[in-house]
Amino acid sequence: MSTRPPADTPDDVIVVRGLRNTFGEQVVHDGLDLEVRRGEIYGVVGGSGTGKSVLMRSIIGLQKPDAGDIHVLGDPTIDREETEMVDLSKRWGVLFQGGALFSTLTVAENVQVPLREFYKKLPPALLDEIAAYKVVMTGLPADAGPKYPSQLSGGMKKRAGLARALALDPDLLFLDEPTAGLDPIGAAAFDDLIKSLQRTLGLTVFLITHDLDTLYAICDRVAVLADHKVIAVGTIDELLATDHPWIQEYFRGPRGRAASATLEHNEANEPAGTES
Ligand SMILES: Nc1ncnc2c1ncn2[C@@H]1O[C@H](COP(=O)(O)OP(=O)(O)O)[C@@H](O)[C@H]1O
Ligand SMILES: [Mg+2]
């Protein structure tokens, strides 16, 4: 059990205690605890079907758990009416797994969706201005705004999804497998973007990923989901020191070794004092 104090501690942006989720007979989470600290990139890793996406949905109040207690930014997210969640949900942005954009809307219109939802009276010129700013902030060319998702590459779609998640200037960003489907170069560029946005905007990031390179490159701490709960959390070095077989196989297997070697290579080639 964690010895960190619960919920109202300002440095803990997300606190989950005793979470239990089931679907019929299937137990997905049982006795799951975690806490995410302000300003960190908190990676969540685990085998397929271990409940990473369900965990994220529980935290943002879209999945009602069987038991447990969840606080985000000091507020509970379980058993809340939708109207009670409005002020809180304005403070986070979400990129869902698969992160689909609305295909009939342009990039700029996609980014405006959360703005229109929460601020019904914003003048169109301001909506356009905010969307244009978010588009550029996520590294898309300025002329991407009027394009439709079908006209974009995979990496550009992800950026547009990120621009939409950042529409409301959130404190907290939830990303579910953001680099899935990108080639290694596109994935590395997206990692860099997440890291630089986290630094410049002071974001806290809850990042679900399968991507070992992402875990190595940008996560401050990594939580491992197995056996229905978070079985270990720490830096990758700390995780490597645990003897859980899944952790050892995952991080020390061929792909883990390759990711570790890539990081060492990149660090060795970085001029001193530069920020990646
Ligand atoms: N709405 C649902 N109804 C029934 N089963 C679900 C539902 N959502 C997820 N599950 C099941 O819960 C388990 C965890 O799912 P998920 O969180 O999506 O896993 P992952 O770790 O791959 O993201 C899976 O076995 C999945 O089939
Ligand atoms: Mg998932």
PDB file of C-alpha atoms and ligand atoms in Angstrom:
ATOM      1  CA  MET A   1       0.000   0.000   0.000  1.00  0.00           C
ATOM      2  CA  SER A   2       1.122   3.508  -0.731  1.00  0.00           C
ATOM      3  CA  THR A   3       1.951   5.750   2.176  1.00  0.00           C
ATOM      4  CA  ARG A   4       1.202   8.925   0.241  1.00  0.00           C
ATOM      5  CA  PRO A   5      -1.705  10.929   1.643  1.00  0.00           C
ATOM      6  CA  PRO A   6      -4.929  10.847  -0.391  1.00  0.00           C
ATOM      7  CA  ALA A   7      -6.967  13.177  -2.549  1.00  0.00           C
ATOM      8  CA  ASP A   8      -6.528  16.679  -1.238  1.00  0.00           C
ATOM      9  CA  THR A   9      -2.756  16.817  -1.452  1.00  0.00           C
ATOM     10  CA  PRO A  10      -2.151  19.499  -4.072  1.00  0.00           C
ATOM     11  CA  ASP A  11       0.798  17.679  -5.615  1.00  0.00           C
ATOM     12  CA  ASP A  12      -1.300  14.642  -6.456  1.00  0.00           C
ATOM     13  CA  VAL A  13      -3.322  15.515  -9.520  1.00  0.00           C
ATOM     14  CA  ILE A  14      -4.889  12.061  -9.818  1.00  0.00           C
ATOM     15  CA  VAL A  15      -5.499   9.736  -6.876  1.00  0.00           C
ATOM     16  CA  VAL A  16      -7.093   6.312  -7.329  1.00  0.00           C
ATOM     17  CA  ARG A  17      -7.846   4.097  -4.339  1.00  0.00           C
ATOM     18  CA  GLY A  18      -9.198   0.569  -4.285  1.00  0.00           C
ATOM     19  CA  LEU A  19     -10.538   0.678  -7.842  1.00  0.00           C
ATOM     20  CA  ARG A  20     -12.568  -2.328  -8.946  1.00  0.00           C
ATOM     21  CA  ASN A  21     -14.021  -2.770 -12.426  1.00  0.00           C
ATOM     22  CA  THR A  22     -15.748  -5.861 -13.727  1.00  0.00           C
ATOM     23  CA  PHE A  23     -17.645  -6.772 -16.881  1.00  0.00           C
ATOM     24  CA  GLY A  24     -19.924  -9.673 -15.984  1.00  0.00           C
ATOM     25  CA  GLU A  25     -17.675 -12.402 -14.679  1.00  0.00           C
ATOM     26  CA  GLN A  26     -14.532 -10.714 -15.926  1.00  0.00           C
ATOM     27  CA  VAL A  27     -12.548  -8.822 -13.310  1.00  0.00           C
ATOM     28  CA  VAL A  28     -10.535  -6.052 -14.950  1.00  0.00           C
ATOM     29  CA  HIS A  29      -9.335  -4.085 -11.909  1.00  0.00           C
ATOM     30  CA  ASP A  30      -9.322  -5.087  -8.267  1.00  0.00           C
ATOM     31  CA  GLY A  31      -7.743  -3.047  -5.498  1.00  0.00           C
ATOM     32  CA  LEU A  32      -5.988  -0.746  -7.940  1.00  0.00           C
ATOM     33  CA  ASP A  33      -4.213   2.271  -6.402  1.00  0.00           C
ATOM     34  CA  LEU A  34      -2.235   4.999  -8.098  1.00  0.00           C
ATOM     35  CA  GLU A  35      -1.307   8.631  -7.760  1.00  0.00           C
ATOM     36  CA  VAL A  36      -0.090  10.986 -10.441  1.00  0.00           C
ATOM     37  CA  ARG A  37       1.950  13.983  -9.348  1.00  0.00           C
ATOM     38  CA  ARG A  38       1.583  17.479 -10.683  1.00  0.00           C
ATOM     39  CA  GLY A  39       3.772  18.189 -13.693  1.00  0.00           C
ATOM     40  CA  GLU A  40       4.917  14.670 -14.432  1.00  0.00           C
ATOM     41  CA  ILE A  41       4.521  12.474 -17.479  1.00  0.00           C
ATOM     42  CA  TYR A  42       3.079   9.328 -15.953  1.00  0.00           C
ATOM     43  CA  GLY A  43       3.327   6.358 -18.274  1.00  0.00           C
ATOM     44  CA  VAL A  44       0.957   3.406 -18.002  1.00  0.00           C
ATOM     45  CA  VAL A  45       2.027   0.141 -19.535  1.00  0.00           C
ATOM     46  CA  GLY A  46       0.595  -3.364 -19.469  1.00  0.00           C
ATOM     47  CA  GLY A  47      -0.338  -6.260 -21.678  1.00  0.00           C
ATOM     48  CA  SER A  48      -3.187  -5.949 -24.126  1.00  0.00           C
ATOM     49  CA  GLY A  49      -6.517  -6.196 -22.329  1.00  0.00           C
ATOM     50  CA  THR A  50      -5.129  -5.468 -18.856  1.00  0.00           C
ATOM     51  CA  GLY A  51      -7.501  -2.546 -18.512  1.00  0.00           C
ATOM     52  CA  LYS A  52      -5.459   0.526 -19.402  1.00  0.00           C
ATOM     53  CA  SER A  53      -8.205   2.180 -21.410  1.00  0.00           C
ATOM     54  CA  VAL A  54     -10.853   1.219 -18.859  1.00  0.00           C
ATOM     55  CA  LEU A  55      -8.664   2.787 -16.179  1.00  0.00           C
ATOM     56  CA  MET A  56      -8.465   6.054 -18.105  1.00  0.00           C
ATOM     57  CA  ARG A  57     -12.220   6.027 -18.698  1.00  0.00           C
ATOM     58  CA  SER A  58     -12.795   5.463 -14.981  1.00  0.00           C
ATOM     59  CA  ILE A  59     -10.558   8.360 -14.036  1.00  0.00           C
ATOM     60  CA  ILE A  60     -12.408  10.792 -16.297  1.00  0.00           C
ATOM     61  CA  GLY A  61     -15.794   9.560 -15.127  1.00  0.00           C
ATOM     62  CA  LEU A  62     -16.914   7.720 -18.269  1.00  0.00           C
ATOM     63  CA  GLN A  63     -16.810   4.264 -16.698  1.00  0.00           C
ATOM     64  CA  LYS A  64     -18.580   3.706 -13.400  1.00  0.00           C
ATOM     65  CA  PRO A  65     -16.474   1.365 -11.266  1.00  0.00           C
ATOM     66  CA  ASP A  66     -17.860  -1.306  -8.943  1.00  0.00           C
ATOM     67  CA  ALA A  67     -15.841   0.094  -6.090  1.00  0.00           C
ATOM     68  CA  GLY A  68     -13.123   2.562  -5.293  1.00  0.00           C
ATOM     69  CA  ASP A  69     -12.431   6.214  -4.960  1.00  0.00           C
ATOM     70  CA  ILE A  70     -11.017   8.549  -7.610  1.00  0.00           C
ATOM     71  CA  HIS A  71     -10.060  12.194  -7.275  1.00  0.00           C
ATOM     72  CA  VAL A  72      -8.808  14.387 -10.083  1.00  0.00           C
ATOM     73  CA  LEU A  73      -7.451  17.840  -9.263  1.00  0.00           C
ATOM     74  CA  GLY A  74      -8.952  17.381  -5.803  1.00  0.00           C
ATOM     75  CA  ASP A  75     -12.484  16.580  -7.037  1.00  0.00           C
ATOM     76  CA  PRO A  76     -14.177  13.172  -7.024  1.00  0.00           C
ATOM     77  CA  THR A  77     -15.071  11.774 -10.466  1.00  0.00           C
ATOM     78  CA  ILE A  78     -17.212   8.798  -9.459  1.00  0.00           C
ATOM     79  CA  ASP A  79     -20.988   9.078  -9.099  1.00  0.00           C
ATOM     80  CA  ARG A  80     -21.062  12.656 -10.299  1.00  0.00           C
ATOM     81  CA  GLU A  81     -23.832  14.142 -12.357  1.00  0.00           C
ATOM     82  CA  GLU A  82     -22.731  15.374 -15.780  1.00  0.00           C
ATOM     83  CA  THR A  83     -23.524  18.943 -14.752  1.00  0.00           C
ATOM     84  CA  GLU A  84     -21.269  18.613 -11.710  1.00  0.00           C
ATOM     85  CA  MET A  85     -18.408  17.473 -13.927  1.00  0.00           C
ATOM     86  CA  VAL A  86     -18.446  20.443 -16.286  1.00  0.00           C
ATOM     87  CA  ASP A  87     -15.967  22.639 -14.409  1.00  0.00           C
ATOM     88  CA  LEU A  88     -13.630  19.735 -13.813  1.00  0.00           C
ATOM     89  CA  SER A  89     -13.741  18.263 -17.304  1.00  0.00           C
ATOM     90  CA  LYS A  90     -12.833  21.664 -18.757  1.00  0.00           C
ATOM     91  CA  ARG A  91      -9.508  21.247 -17.007  1.00  0.00           C
ATOM     92  CA  TRP A  92      -8.450  18.114 -18.858  1.00  0.00           C
ATOM     93  CA  GLY A  93      -7.942  17.177 -22.478  1.00  0.00           C
ATOM     94  CA  VAL A  94      -8.264  13.653 -23.818  1.00  0.00           C
ATOM     95  CA  LEU A  95      -6.859  11.855 -26.822  1.00  0.00           C
ATOM     96  CA  PHE A  96      -8.735   8.556 -26.923  1.00  0.00           C
ATOM     97  CA  GLN A  97      -7.254   5.333 -28.255  1.00  0.00           C
ATOM     98  CA  GLY A  98      -7.645   5.505 -32.019  1.00  0.00           C
ATOM     99  CA  GLY A  99      -8.271   9.232 -31.457  1.00  0.00           C
ATOM    100  CA  ALA A 100     -10.684   9.668 -34.326  1.00  0.00           C
ATOM    101  CA  LEU A 101     -11.363  13.147 -35.608  1.00  0.00           C
ATOM    102  CA  PHE A 102     -14.816  13.965 -36.919  1.00  0.00           C
ATOM    103  CA  SER A 103     -14.350  13.153 -40.591  1.00  0.00           C
ATOM    104  CA  THR A 104     -16.952  15.653 -41.827  1.00  0.00           C
ATOM    105  CA  LEU A 105     -15.321  18.541 -39.969  1.00  0.00           C
ATOM    106  CA  THR A 106     -12.103  20.323 -40.913  1.00  0.00           C
ATOM    107  CA  VAL A 107      -9.147  20.277 -38.554  1.00  0.00           C
ATOM    108  CA  ALA A 108     -10.015  23.757 -37.284  1.00  0.00           C
ATOM    109  CA  GLU A 109     -13.651  22.744 -36.743  1.00  0.00           C
ATOM    110  CA  ASN A 110     -12.520  19.631 -34.886  1.00  0.00           C
ATOM    111  CA  VAL A 111     -10.421  21.763 -32.546  1.00  0.00           C
ATOM    112  CA  GLN A 112     -13.410  24.037 -31.988  1.00  0.00           C
ATOM    113  CA  VAL A 113     -15.696  21.185 -30.848  1.00  0.00           C
ATOM    114  CA  PRO A 114     -14.743  21.358 -27.144  1.00  0.00           C
ATOM    115  CA  LEU A 115     -14.767  25.155 -27.250  1.00  0.00           C
ATOM    116  CA  ARG A 116     -18.313  25.206 -28.656  1.00  0.00           C
ATOM    117  CA  GLU A 117     -19.398  22.590 -26.144  1.00  0.00           C
ATOM    118  CA  PHE A 118     -18.224  24.476 -23.076  1.00  0.00           C
ATOM    119  CA  TYR A 119     -18.357  28.102 -24.205  1.00  0.00           C
ATOM    120  CA  LYS A 120     -21.504  28.424 -26.242  1.00  0.00           C
ATOM    121  CA  LYS A 121     -21.229  32.151 -26.850  1.00  0.00           C
ATOM    122  CA  LEU A 122     -17.707  32.500 -28.185  1.00  0.00           C
ATOM    123  CA  PRO A 123     -17.697  34.679 -31.299  1.00  0.00           C
ATOM    124  CA  PRO A 124     -16.688  32.859 -34.512  1.00  0.00           C
ATOM    125  CA  ALA A 125     -13.621  35.042 -35.033  1.00  0.00           C
ATOM    126  CA  LEU A 126     -12.295  34.046 -31.614  1.00  0.00           C
ATOM    127  CA  LEU A 127     -13.029  30.361 -32.262  1.00  0.00           C
ATOM    128  CA  ASP A 128     -11.016  30.618 -35.480  1.00  0.00           C
ATOM    129  CA  GLU A 129      -8.181  32.382 -33.733  1.00  0.00           C
ATOM    130  CA  ILE A 130      -7.935  29.819 -30.925  1.00  0.00           C
ATOM    131  CA  ALA A 131      -8.093  26.908 -33.387  1.00  0.00           C
ATOM    132  CA  ALA A 132      -5.378  28.455 -35.562  1.00  0.00           C
ATOM    133  CA  TYR A 133      -3.178  28.852 -32.519  1.00  0.00           C
ATOM    134  CA  LYS A 134      -3.661  25.247 -31.392  1.00  0.00           C
ATOM    135  CA  VAL A 135      -2.959  23.965 -34.902  1.00  0.00           C
ATOM    136  CA  VAL A 136       0.386  25.730 -35.019  1.00  0.00           C
ATOM    137  CA  MET A 137       1.184  24.788 -31.410  1.00  0.00           C
ATOM    138  CA  THR A 138       1.000  21.101 -32.274  1.00  0.00           C
ATOM    139  CA  GLY A 139       3.423  21.496 -35.156  1.00  0.00           C
ATOM    140  CA  LEU A 140       0.893  21.386 -37.963  1.00  0.00           C
ATOM    141  CA  PRO A 141       1.366  23.777 -40.872  1.00  0.00           C
ATOM    142  CA  ALA A 142      -0.874  26.817 -40.589  1.00  0.00           C
ATOM    143  CA  ASP A 143      -2.762  25.759 -43.724  1.00  0.00           C
ATOM    144  CA  ALA A 144      -3.852  22.485 -42.081  1.00  0.00           C
ATOM    145  CA  GLY A 145      -6.836  24.208 -40.422  1.00  0.00           C
ATOM    146  CA  PRO A 146      -9.205  24.082 -43.423  1.00  0.00           C
ATOM    147  CA  LYS A 147      -8.199  20.528 -44.377  1.00  0.00           C
ATOM    148  CA  TYR A 148     -10.321  17.452 -43.727  1.00  0.00           C
ATOM    149  CA  PRO A 149      -8.912  14.483 -41.788  1.00  0.00           C
ATOM    150  CA  SER A 150      -8.831  12.346 -44.961  1.00  0.00           C
ATOM    151  CA  GLN A 151      -6.321  14.818 -46.415  1.00  0.00           C
ATOM    152  CA  LEU A 152      -3.871  14.345 -43.544  1.00  0.00           C
ATOM    153  CA  SER A 153      -1.105  11.817 -42.886  1.00  0.00           C
ATOM    154  CA  GLY A 154      -1.311   9.601 -39.785  1.00  0.00           C
ATOM    155  CA  GLY A 155       1.087  11.815 -37.853  1.00  0.00           C
ATOM    156  CA  MET A 156      -0.830  14.956 -38.777  1.00  0.00           C
ATOM    157  CA  LYS A 157      -4.103  13.370 -37.647  1.00  0.00           C
ATOM    158  CA  LYS A 158      -2.534  12.645 -34.267  1.00  0.00           C
ATOM    159  CA  ARG A 159      -1.378  16.235 -34.029  1.00  0.00           C
ATOM    160  CA  ALA A 160      -4.847  17.462 -34.886  1.00  0.00           C
ATOM    161  CA  GLY A 161      -6.255  15.190 -32.162  1.00  0.00           C
ATOM    162  CA  LEU A 162      -3.760  16.659 -29.754  1.00  0.00           C
ATOM    163  CA  ALA A 163      -4.700  20.186 -30.829  1.00  0.00           C
ATOM    164  CA  ARG A 164      -8.322  19.332 -30.035  1.00  0.00           C
ATOM    165  CA  ALA A 165      -7.319  17.878 -26.638  1.00  0.00           C
ATOM    166  CA  LEU A 166      -5.509  21.146 -25.883  1.00  0.00           C
ATOM    167  CA  ALA A 167      -8.375  23.357 -27.052  1.00  0.00           C
ATOM    168  CA  LEU A 168      -9.448  24.333 -23.541  1.00  0.00           C
ATOM    169  CA  ASP A 169      -5.929  24.988 -22.199  1.00  0.00           C
ATOM    170  CA  PRO A 170      -6.111  21.996 -19.856  1.00  0.00           C
ATOM    171  CA  ASP A 171      -3.930  21.381 -16.804  1.00  0.00           C
ATOM    172  CA  LEU A 172      -4.052  17.674 -17.408  1.00  0.00           C
ATOM    173  CA  LEU A 173      -3.726  15.638 -20.573  1.00  0.00           C
ATOM    174  CA  PHE A 174      -4.868  12.033 -21.049  1.00  0.00           C
ATOM    175  CA  LEU A 175      -3.313  10.212 -23.986  1.00  0.00           C
ATOM    176  CA  ASP A 176      -4.274   6.627 -24.833  1.00  0.00           C
ATOM    177  CA  GLU A 177      -1.722   4.972 -27.139  1.00  0.00           C
ATOM    178  CA  PRO A 178      -0.934   8.224 -28.971  1.00  0.00           C
ATOM    179  CA  THR A 179       1.895   6.833 -31.115  1.00  0.00           C
ATOM    180  CA  ALA A 180       0.128   3.624 -32.158  1.00  0.00           C
ATOM    181  CA  GLY A 181       0.147   3.328 -35.932  1.00  0.00           C
ATOM    182  CA  LEU A 182       2.925   5.860 -36.468  1.00  0.00           C
ATOM    183  CA  ASP A 183       6.242   4.888 -38.018  1.00  0.00           C
ATOM    184  CA  PRO A 184       9.246   5.155 -35.665  1.00  0.00           C
ATOM    185  CA  ILE A 185      10.263   8.590 -36.936  1.00  0.00           C
ATOM    186  CA  GLY A 186       6.744   9.956 -36.664  1.00  0.00           C
ATOM    187  CA  ALA A 187       6.402   8.400 -33.212  1.00  0.00           C
ATOM    188  CA  ALA A 188       9.669   9.948 -32.003  1.00  0.00           C
ATOM    189  CA  ALA A 189       8.592  13.360 -33.318  1.00  0.00           C
ATOM    190  CA  PHE A 190       5.268  12.999 -31.517  1.00  0.00           C
ATOM    191  CA  ASP A 191       7.089  12.068 -28.288  1.00  0.00           C
ATOM    192  CA  ASP A 192       9.177  15.225 -28.604  1.00  0.00           C
ATOM    193  CA  LEU A 193       6.036  17.265 -29.130  1.00  0.00           C
ATOM    194  CA  ILE A 194       4.367  15.837 -26.018  1.00  0.00           C
ATOM    195  CA  LYS A 195       7.476  16.502 -23.968  1.00  0.00           C
ATOM    196  CA  SER A 196       7.901  20.054 -25.164  1.00  0.00           C
ATOM    197  CA  LEU A 197       4.209  20.881 -24.650  1.00  0.00           C
ATOM    198  CA  GLN A 198       4.349  19.376 -21.176  1.00  0.00           C
ATOM    199  CA  ARG A 199       7.327  21.586 -20.341  1.00  0.00           C
ATOM    200  CA  THR A 200       6.112  24.800 -21.864  1.00  0.00           C
ATOM    201  CA  LEU A 201       2.507  24.506 -20.693  1.00  0.00           C
ATOM    202  CA  GLY A 202       3.288  22.901 -17.322  1.00  0.00           C
ATOM    203  CA  LEU A 203       0.988  19.984 -18.094  1.00  0.00           C
ATOM    204  CA  THR A 204       0.522  16.812 -16.133  1.00  0.00           C
ATOM    205  CA  VAL A 205       0.283  13.920 -18.598  1.00  0.00           C
ATOM    206  CA  PHE A 206      -1.348  10.509 -18.091  1.00  0.00           C
ATOM    207  CA  LEU A 207       0.067   8.513 -20.977  1.00  0.00           C
ATOM    208  CA  ILE A 208      -0.967   4.977 -21.861  1.00  0.00           C
ATOM    209  CA  THR A 209       1.453   3.388 -24.266  1.00  0.00           C
ATOM    210  CA  HIS A 210       2.844   0.164 -25.644  1.00  0.00           C
ATOM    211  CA  ASP A 211       5.733   2.064 -27.094  1.00  0.00           C
ATOM    212  CA  LEU A 212       8.951   1.311 -25.250  1.00  0.00           C
ATOM    213  CA  ASP A 213      10.730   4.185 -26.966  1.00  0.00           C
ATOM    214  CA  THR A 214       8.097   6.566 -25.586  1.00  0.00           C
ATOM    215  CA  LEU A 215       8.474   5.134 -22.098  1.00  0.00           C
ATOM    216  CA  TYR A 216      12.219   5.564 -22.189  1.00  0.00           C
ATOM    217  CA  ALA A 217      12.246   8.933 -23.898  1.00  0.00           C
ATOM    218  CA  ILE A 218       9.631  11.017 -22.097  1.00  0.00           C
ATOM    219  CA  CYS A 219       8.036   9.358 -19.050  1.00  0.00           C
ATOM    220  CA  ASP A 220       9.082  10.551 -15.603  1.00  0.00           C
ATOM    221  CA  ARG A 221       7.551   7.494 -13.960  1.00  0.00           C
ATOM    222  CA  VAL A 222       5.955   4.384 -15.368  1.00  0.00           C
ATOM    223  CA  ALA A 223       3.160   2.335 -13.796  1.00  0.00           C
ATOM    224  CA  VAL A 224       2.865  -1.315 -14.728  1.00  0.00           C
ATOM    225  CA  LEU A 225      -0.637  -2.760 -14.895  1.00  0.00           C
ATOM    226  CA  ALA A 226      -0.881  -6.510 -14.280  1.00  0.00           C
ATOM    227  CA  ASP A 227      -2.861  -8.869 -12.072  1.00  0.00           C
ATOM    228  CA  HIS A 228      -5.760  -6.330 -12.012  1.00  0.00           C
ATOM    229  CA  LYS A 229      -3.731  -3.576 -10.376  1.00  0.00           C
ATOM    230  CA  VAL A 230      -0.671  -1.357 -10.558  1.00  0.00           C
ATOM    231  CA  ILE A 231       1.999  -3.852  -9.561  1.00  0.00           C
ATOM    232  CA  ALA A 232       4.929  -1.439  -9.717  1.00  0.00           C
ATOM    233  CA  VAL A 233       5.581   2.230 -10.362  1.00  0.00           C
ATOM    234  CA  GLY A 234       8.810   4.117 -10.736  1.00  0.00           C
ATOM    235  CA  THR A 235      11.469   5.204 -13.158  1.00  0.00           C
ATOM    236  CA  ILE A 236      12.481   2.578 -15.679  1.00  0.00           C
ATOM    237  CA  ASP A 237      15.647   1.944 -13.679  1.00  0.00           C
ATOM    238  CA  GLU A 238      13.535   1.336 -10.597  1.00  0.00           C
ATOM    239  CA  LEU A 239      11.259  -1.005 -12.525  1.00  0.00           C
ATOM    240  CA  LEU A 240      14.242  -2.928 -13.860  1.00  0.00           C
ATOM    241  CA  ALA A 241      15.260  -3.576 -10.272  1.00  0.00           C
ATOM    242  CA  THR A 242      11.992  -5.420  -9.552  1.00  0.00           C
ATOM    243  CA  ASP A 243      11.842  -9.100 -10.330  1.00  0.00           C
ATOM    244  CA  HIS A 244       8.299  -9.397 -11.657  1.00  0.00           C
ATOM    245  CA  PRO A 245       8.533 -11.693 -14.699  1.00  0.00           C
ATOM    246  CA  TRP A 246       6.344  -9.552 -16.953  1.00  0.00           C
ATOM    247  CA  ILE A 247       8.406  -6.436 -16.179  1.00  0.00           C
ATOM    248  CA  GLN A 248      11.668  -8.252 -16.767  1.00  0.00           C
ATOM    249  CA  GLU A 249      10.490  -9.724 -20.030  1.00  0.00           C
ATOM    250  CA  TYR A 250       9.012  -6.466 -21.251  1.00  0.00           C
ATOM    251  CA  PHE A 251      11.919  -4.168 -20.461  1.00  0.00           C
ATOM    252  CA  ARG A 252      14.749  -6.635 -20.903  1.00  0.00           C
ATOM    253  CA  GLY A 253      13.407  -8.379 -24.016  1.00  0.00           C
ATOM    254  CA  PRO A 254      14.828  -7.515 -27.430  1.00  0.00           C
ATOM    255  CA  ARG A 255      12.547  -4.514 -27.938  1.00  0.00           C
ATOM    256  CA  GLY A 256      13.283  -3.152 -24.466  1.00  0.00           C
ATOM    257  CA  ARG A 257      17.001  -3.431 -25.088  1.00  0.00           C
ATOM    258  CA  ALA A 258      16.642  -1.677 -28.431  1.00  0.00           C
ATOM    259  CA  ALA A 259      14.701   1.206 -26.849  1.00  0.00           C
ATOM    260  CA  SER A 260      17.292   1.552 -24.132  1.00  0.00           C
ATOM    261  CA  ALA A 261      20.109   1.592 -26.704  1.00  0.00           C
ATOM    262  CA  THR A 262      18.303   4.253 -28.769  1.00  0.00           C
ATOM    263  CA  LEU A 263      18.011   6.481 -25.721  1.00  0.00           C
ATOM    264  CA  GLU A 264      21.691   6.091 -24.844  1.00  0.00           C
ATOM    265  CA  HIS A 265      22.617   6.844 -28.438  1.00  0.00           C
ATOM    266  CA  ASN A 266      20.454   9.972 -28.511  1.00  0.00           C
ATOM    267  CA  GLU A 267      21.767  11.224 -25.181  1.00  0.00           C
ATOM    268  CA  ALA A 268      25.355  10.686 -26.290  1.00  0.00           C
ATOM    269  CA  ASN A 269      24.713  12.730 -29.433  1.00  0.00           C
ATOM    270  CA  GLU A 270      22.944  15.598 -27.766  1.00  0.00           C
ATOM    271  CA  PRO A 271      25.049  18.721 -27.331  1.00  0.00           C
ATOM    272  CA  ALA A 272      25.448  19.519 -23.617  1.00  0.00           C
ATOM    273  CA  GLY A 273      22.760  21.768 -22.180  1.00  0.00           C
ATOM    274  CA  THR A 274      20.192  21.315 -24.941  1.00  0.00           C
ATOM    275  CA  GLU A 275      16.686  20.239 -24.115  1.00  0.00           C
ATOM    276  CA  SER A 276      15.275  17.426 -26.202  1.00  0.00           C
TER     277      SER A 276
HETATM  278  N1  LIG B   1     -17.570  -1.761 -22.395  1.00  0.00           N
HETATM  279  C1  LIG B   1     -17.036  -2.969 -22.186  1.00  0.00           C
HETATM  280  N2  LIG B   1     -17.817  -4.059 -22.037  1.00  0.00           N
HETATM  281  C2  LIG B   1     -17.301  -5.279 -21.787  1.00  0.00           C
HETATM  282  N3  LIG B   1     -15.983  -5.526 -21.671  1.00  0.00           N
HETATM  283  C3  LIG B   1     -15.149  -4.488 -21.808  1.00  0.00           C
HETATM  284  C4  LIG B   1     -15.616  -3.153 -22.068  1.00  0.00           C
HETATM  285  N4  LIG B   1     -14.551  -2.326 -22.150  1.00  0.00           N
HETATM  286  C5  LIG B   1     -13.472  -3.098 -21.955  1.00  0.00           C
HETATM  287  N5  LIG B   1     -13.818  -4.379 -21.745  1.00  0.00           N
HETATM  288  C6  LIG B   1     -12.898  -5.474 -21.469  1.00  0.00           C
HETATM  289  O1  LIG B   1     -12.053  -5.088 -20.400  1.00  0.00           O
HETATM  290  C7  LIG B   1     -10.723  -5.527 -20.635  1.00  0.00           C
HETATM  291  C8  LIG B   1      -9.772  -4.366 -20.577  1.00  0.00           C
HETATM  292  O2  LIG B   1     -10.014  -3.538 -21.690  1.00  0.00           O
HETATM  293  P1  LIG B   1      -9.099  -2.294 -22.058  1.00  0.00           P
HETATM  294  O3  LIG B   1      -9.047  -1.348 -20.910  1.00  0.00           O
HETATM  295  O4  LIG B   1      -9.609  -1.761 -23.338  1.00  0.00           O
HETATM  296  O5  LIG B   1      -7.663  -2.979 -22.244  1.00  0.00           O
HETATM  297  P2  LIG B   1      -6.284  -2.299 -22.685  1.00  0.00           P
HETATM  298  O6  LIG B   1      -5.357  -2.493 -21.538  1.00  0.00           O
HETATM  299  O7  LIG B   1      -5.834  -3.075 -23.879  1.00  0.00           O
HETATM  300  O8  LIG B   1      -6.572  -0.880 -22.976  1.00  0.00           O
HETATM  301  C9  LIG B   1     -10.725  -6.253 -21.972  1.00  0.00           C
HETATM  302  O9  LIG B   1     -10.818  -7.640 -21.734  1.00  0.00           O
HETATM  303  C10 LIG B   1     -11.968  -5.741 -22.646  1.00  0.00           C
HETATM  304  O10 LIG B   1     -12.490  -6.689 -23.509  1.00  0.00           O
HETATM  305 MG    MG B   2      -6.523   0.270 -24.634  1.00  0.00          MG
END
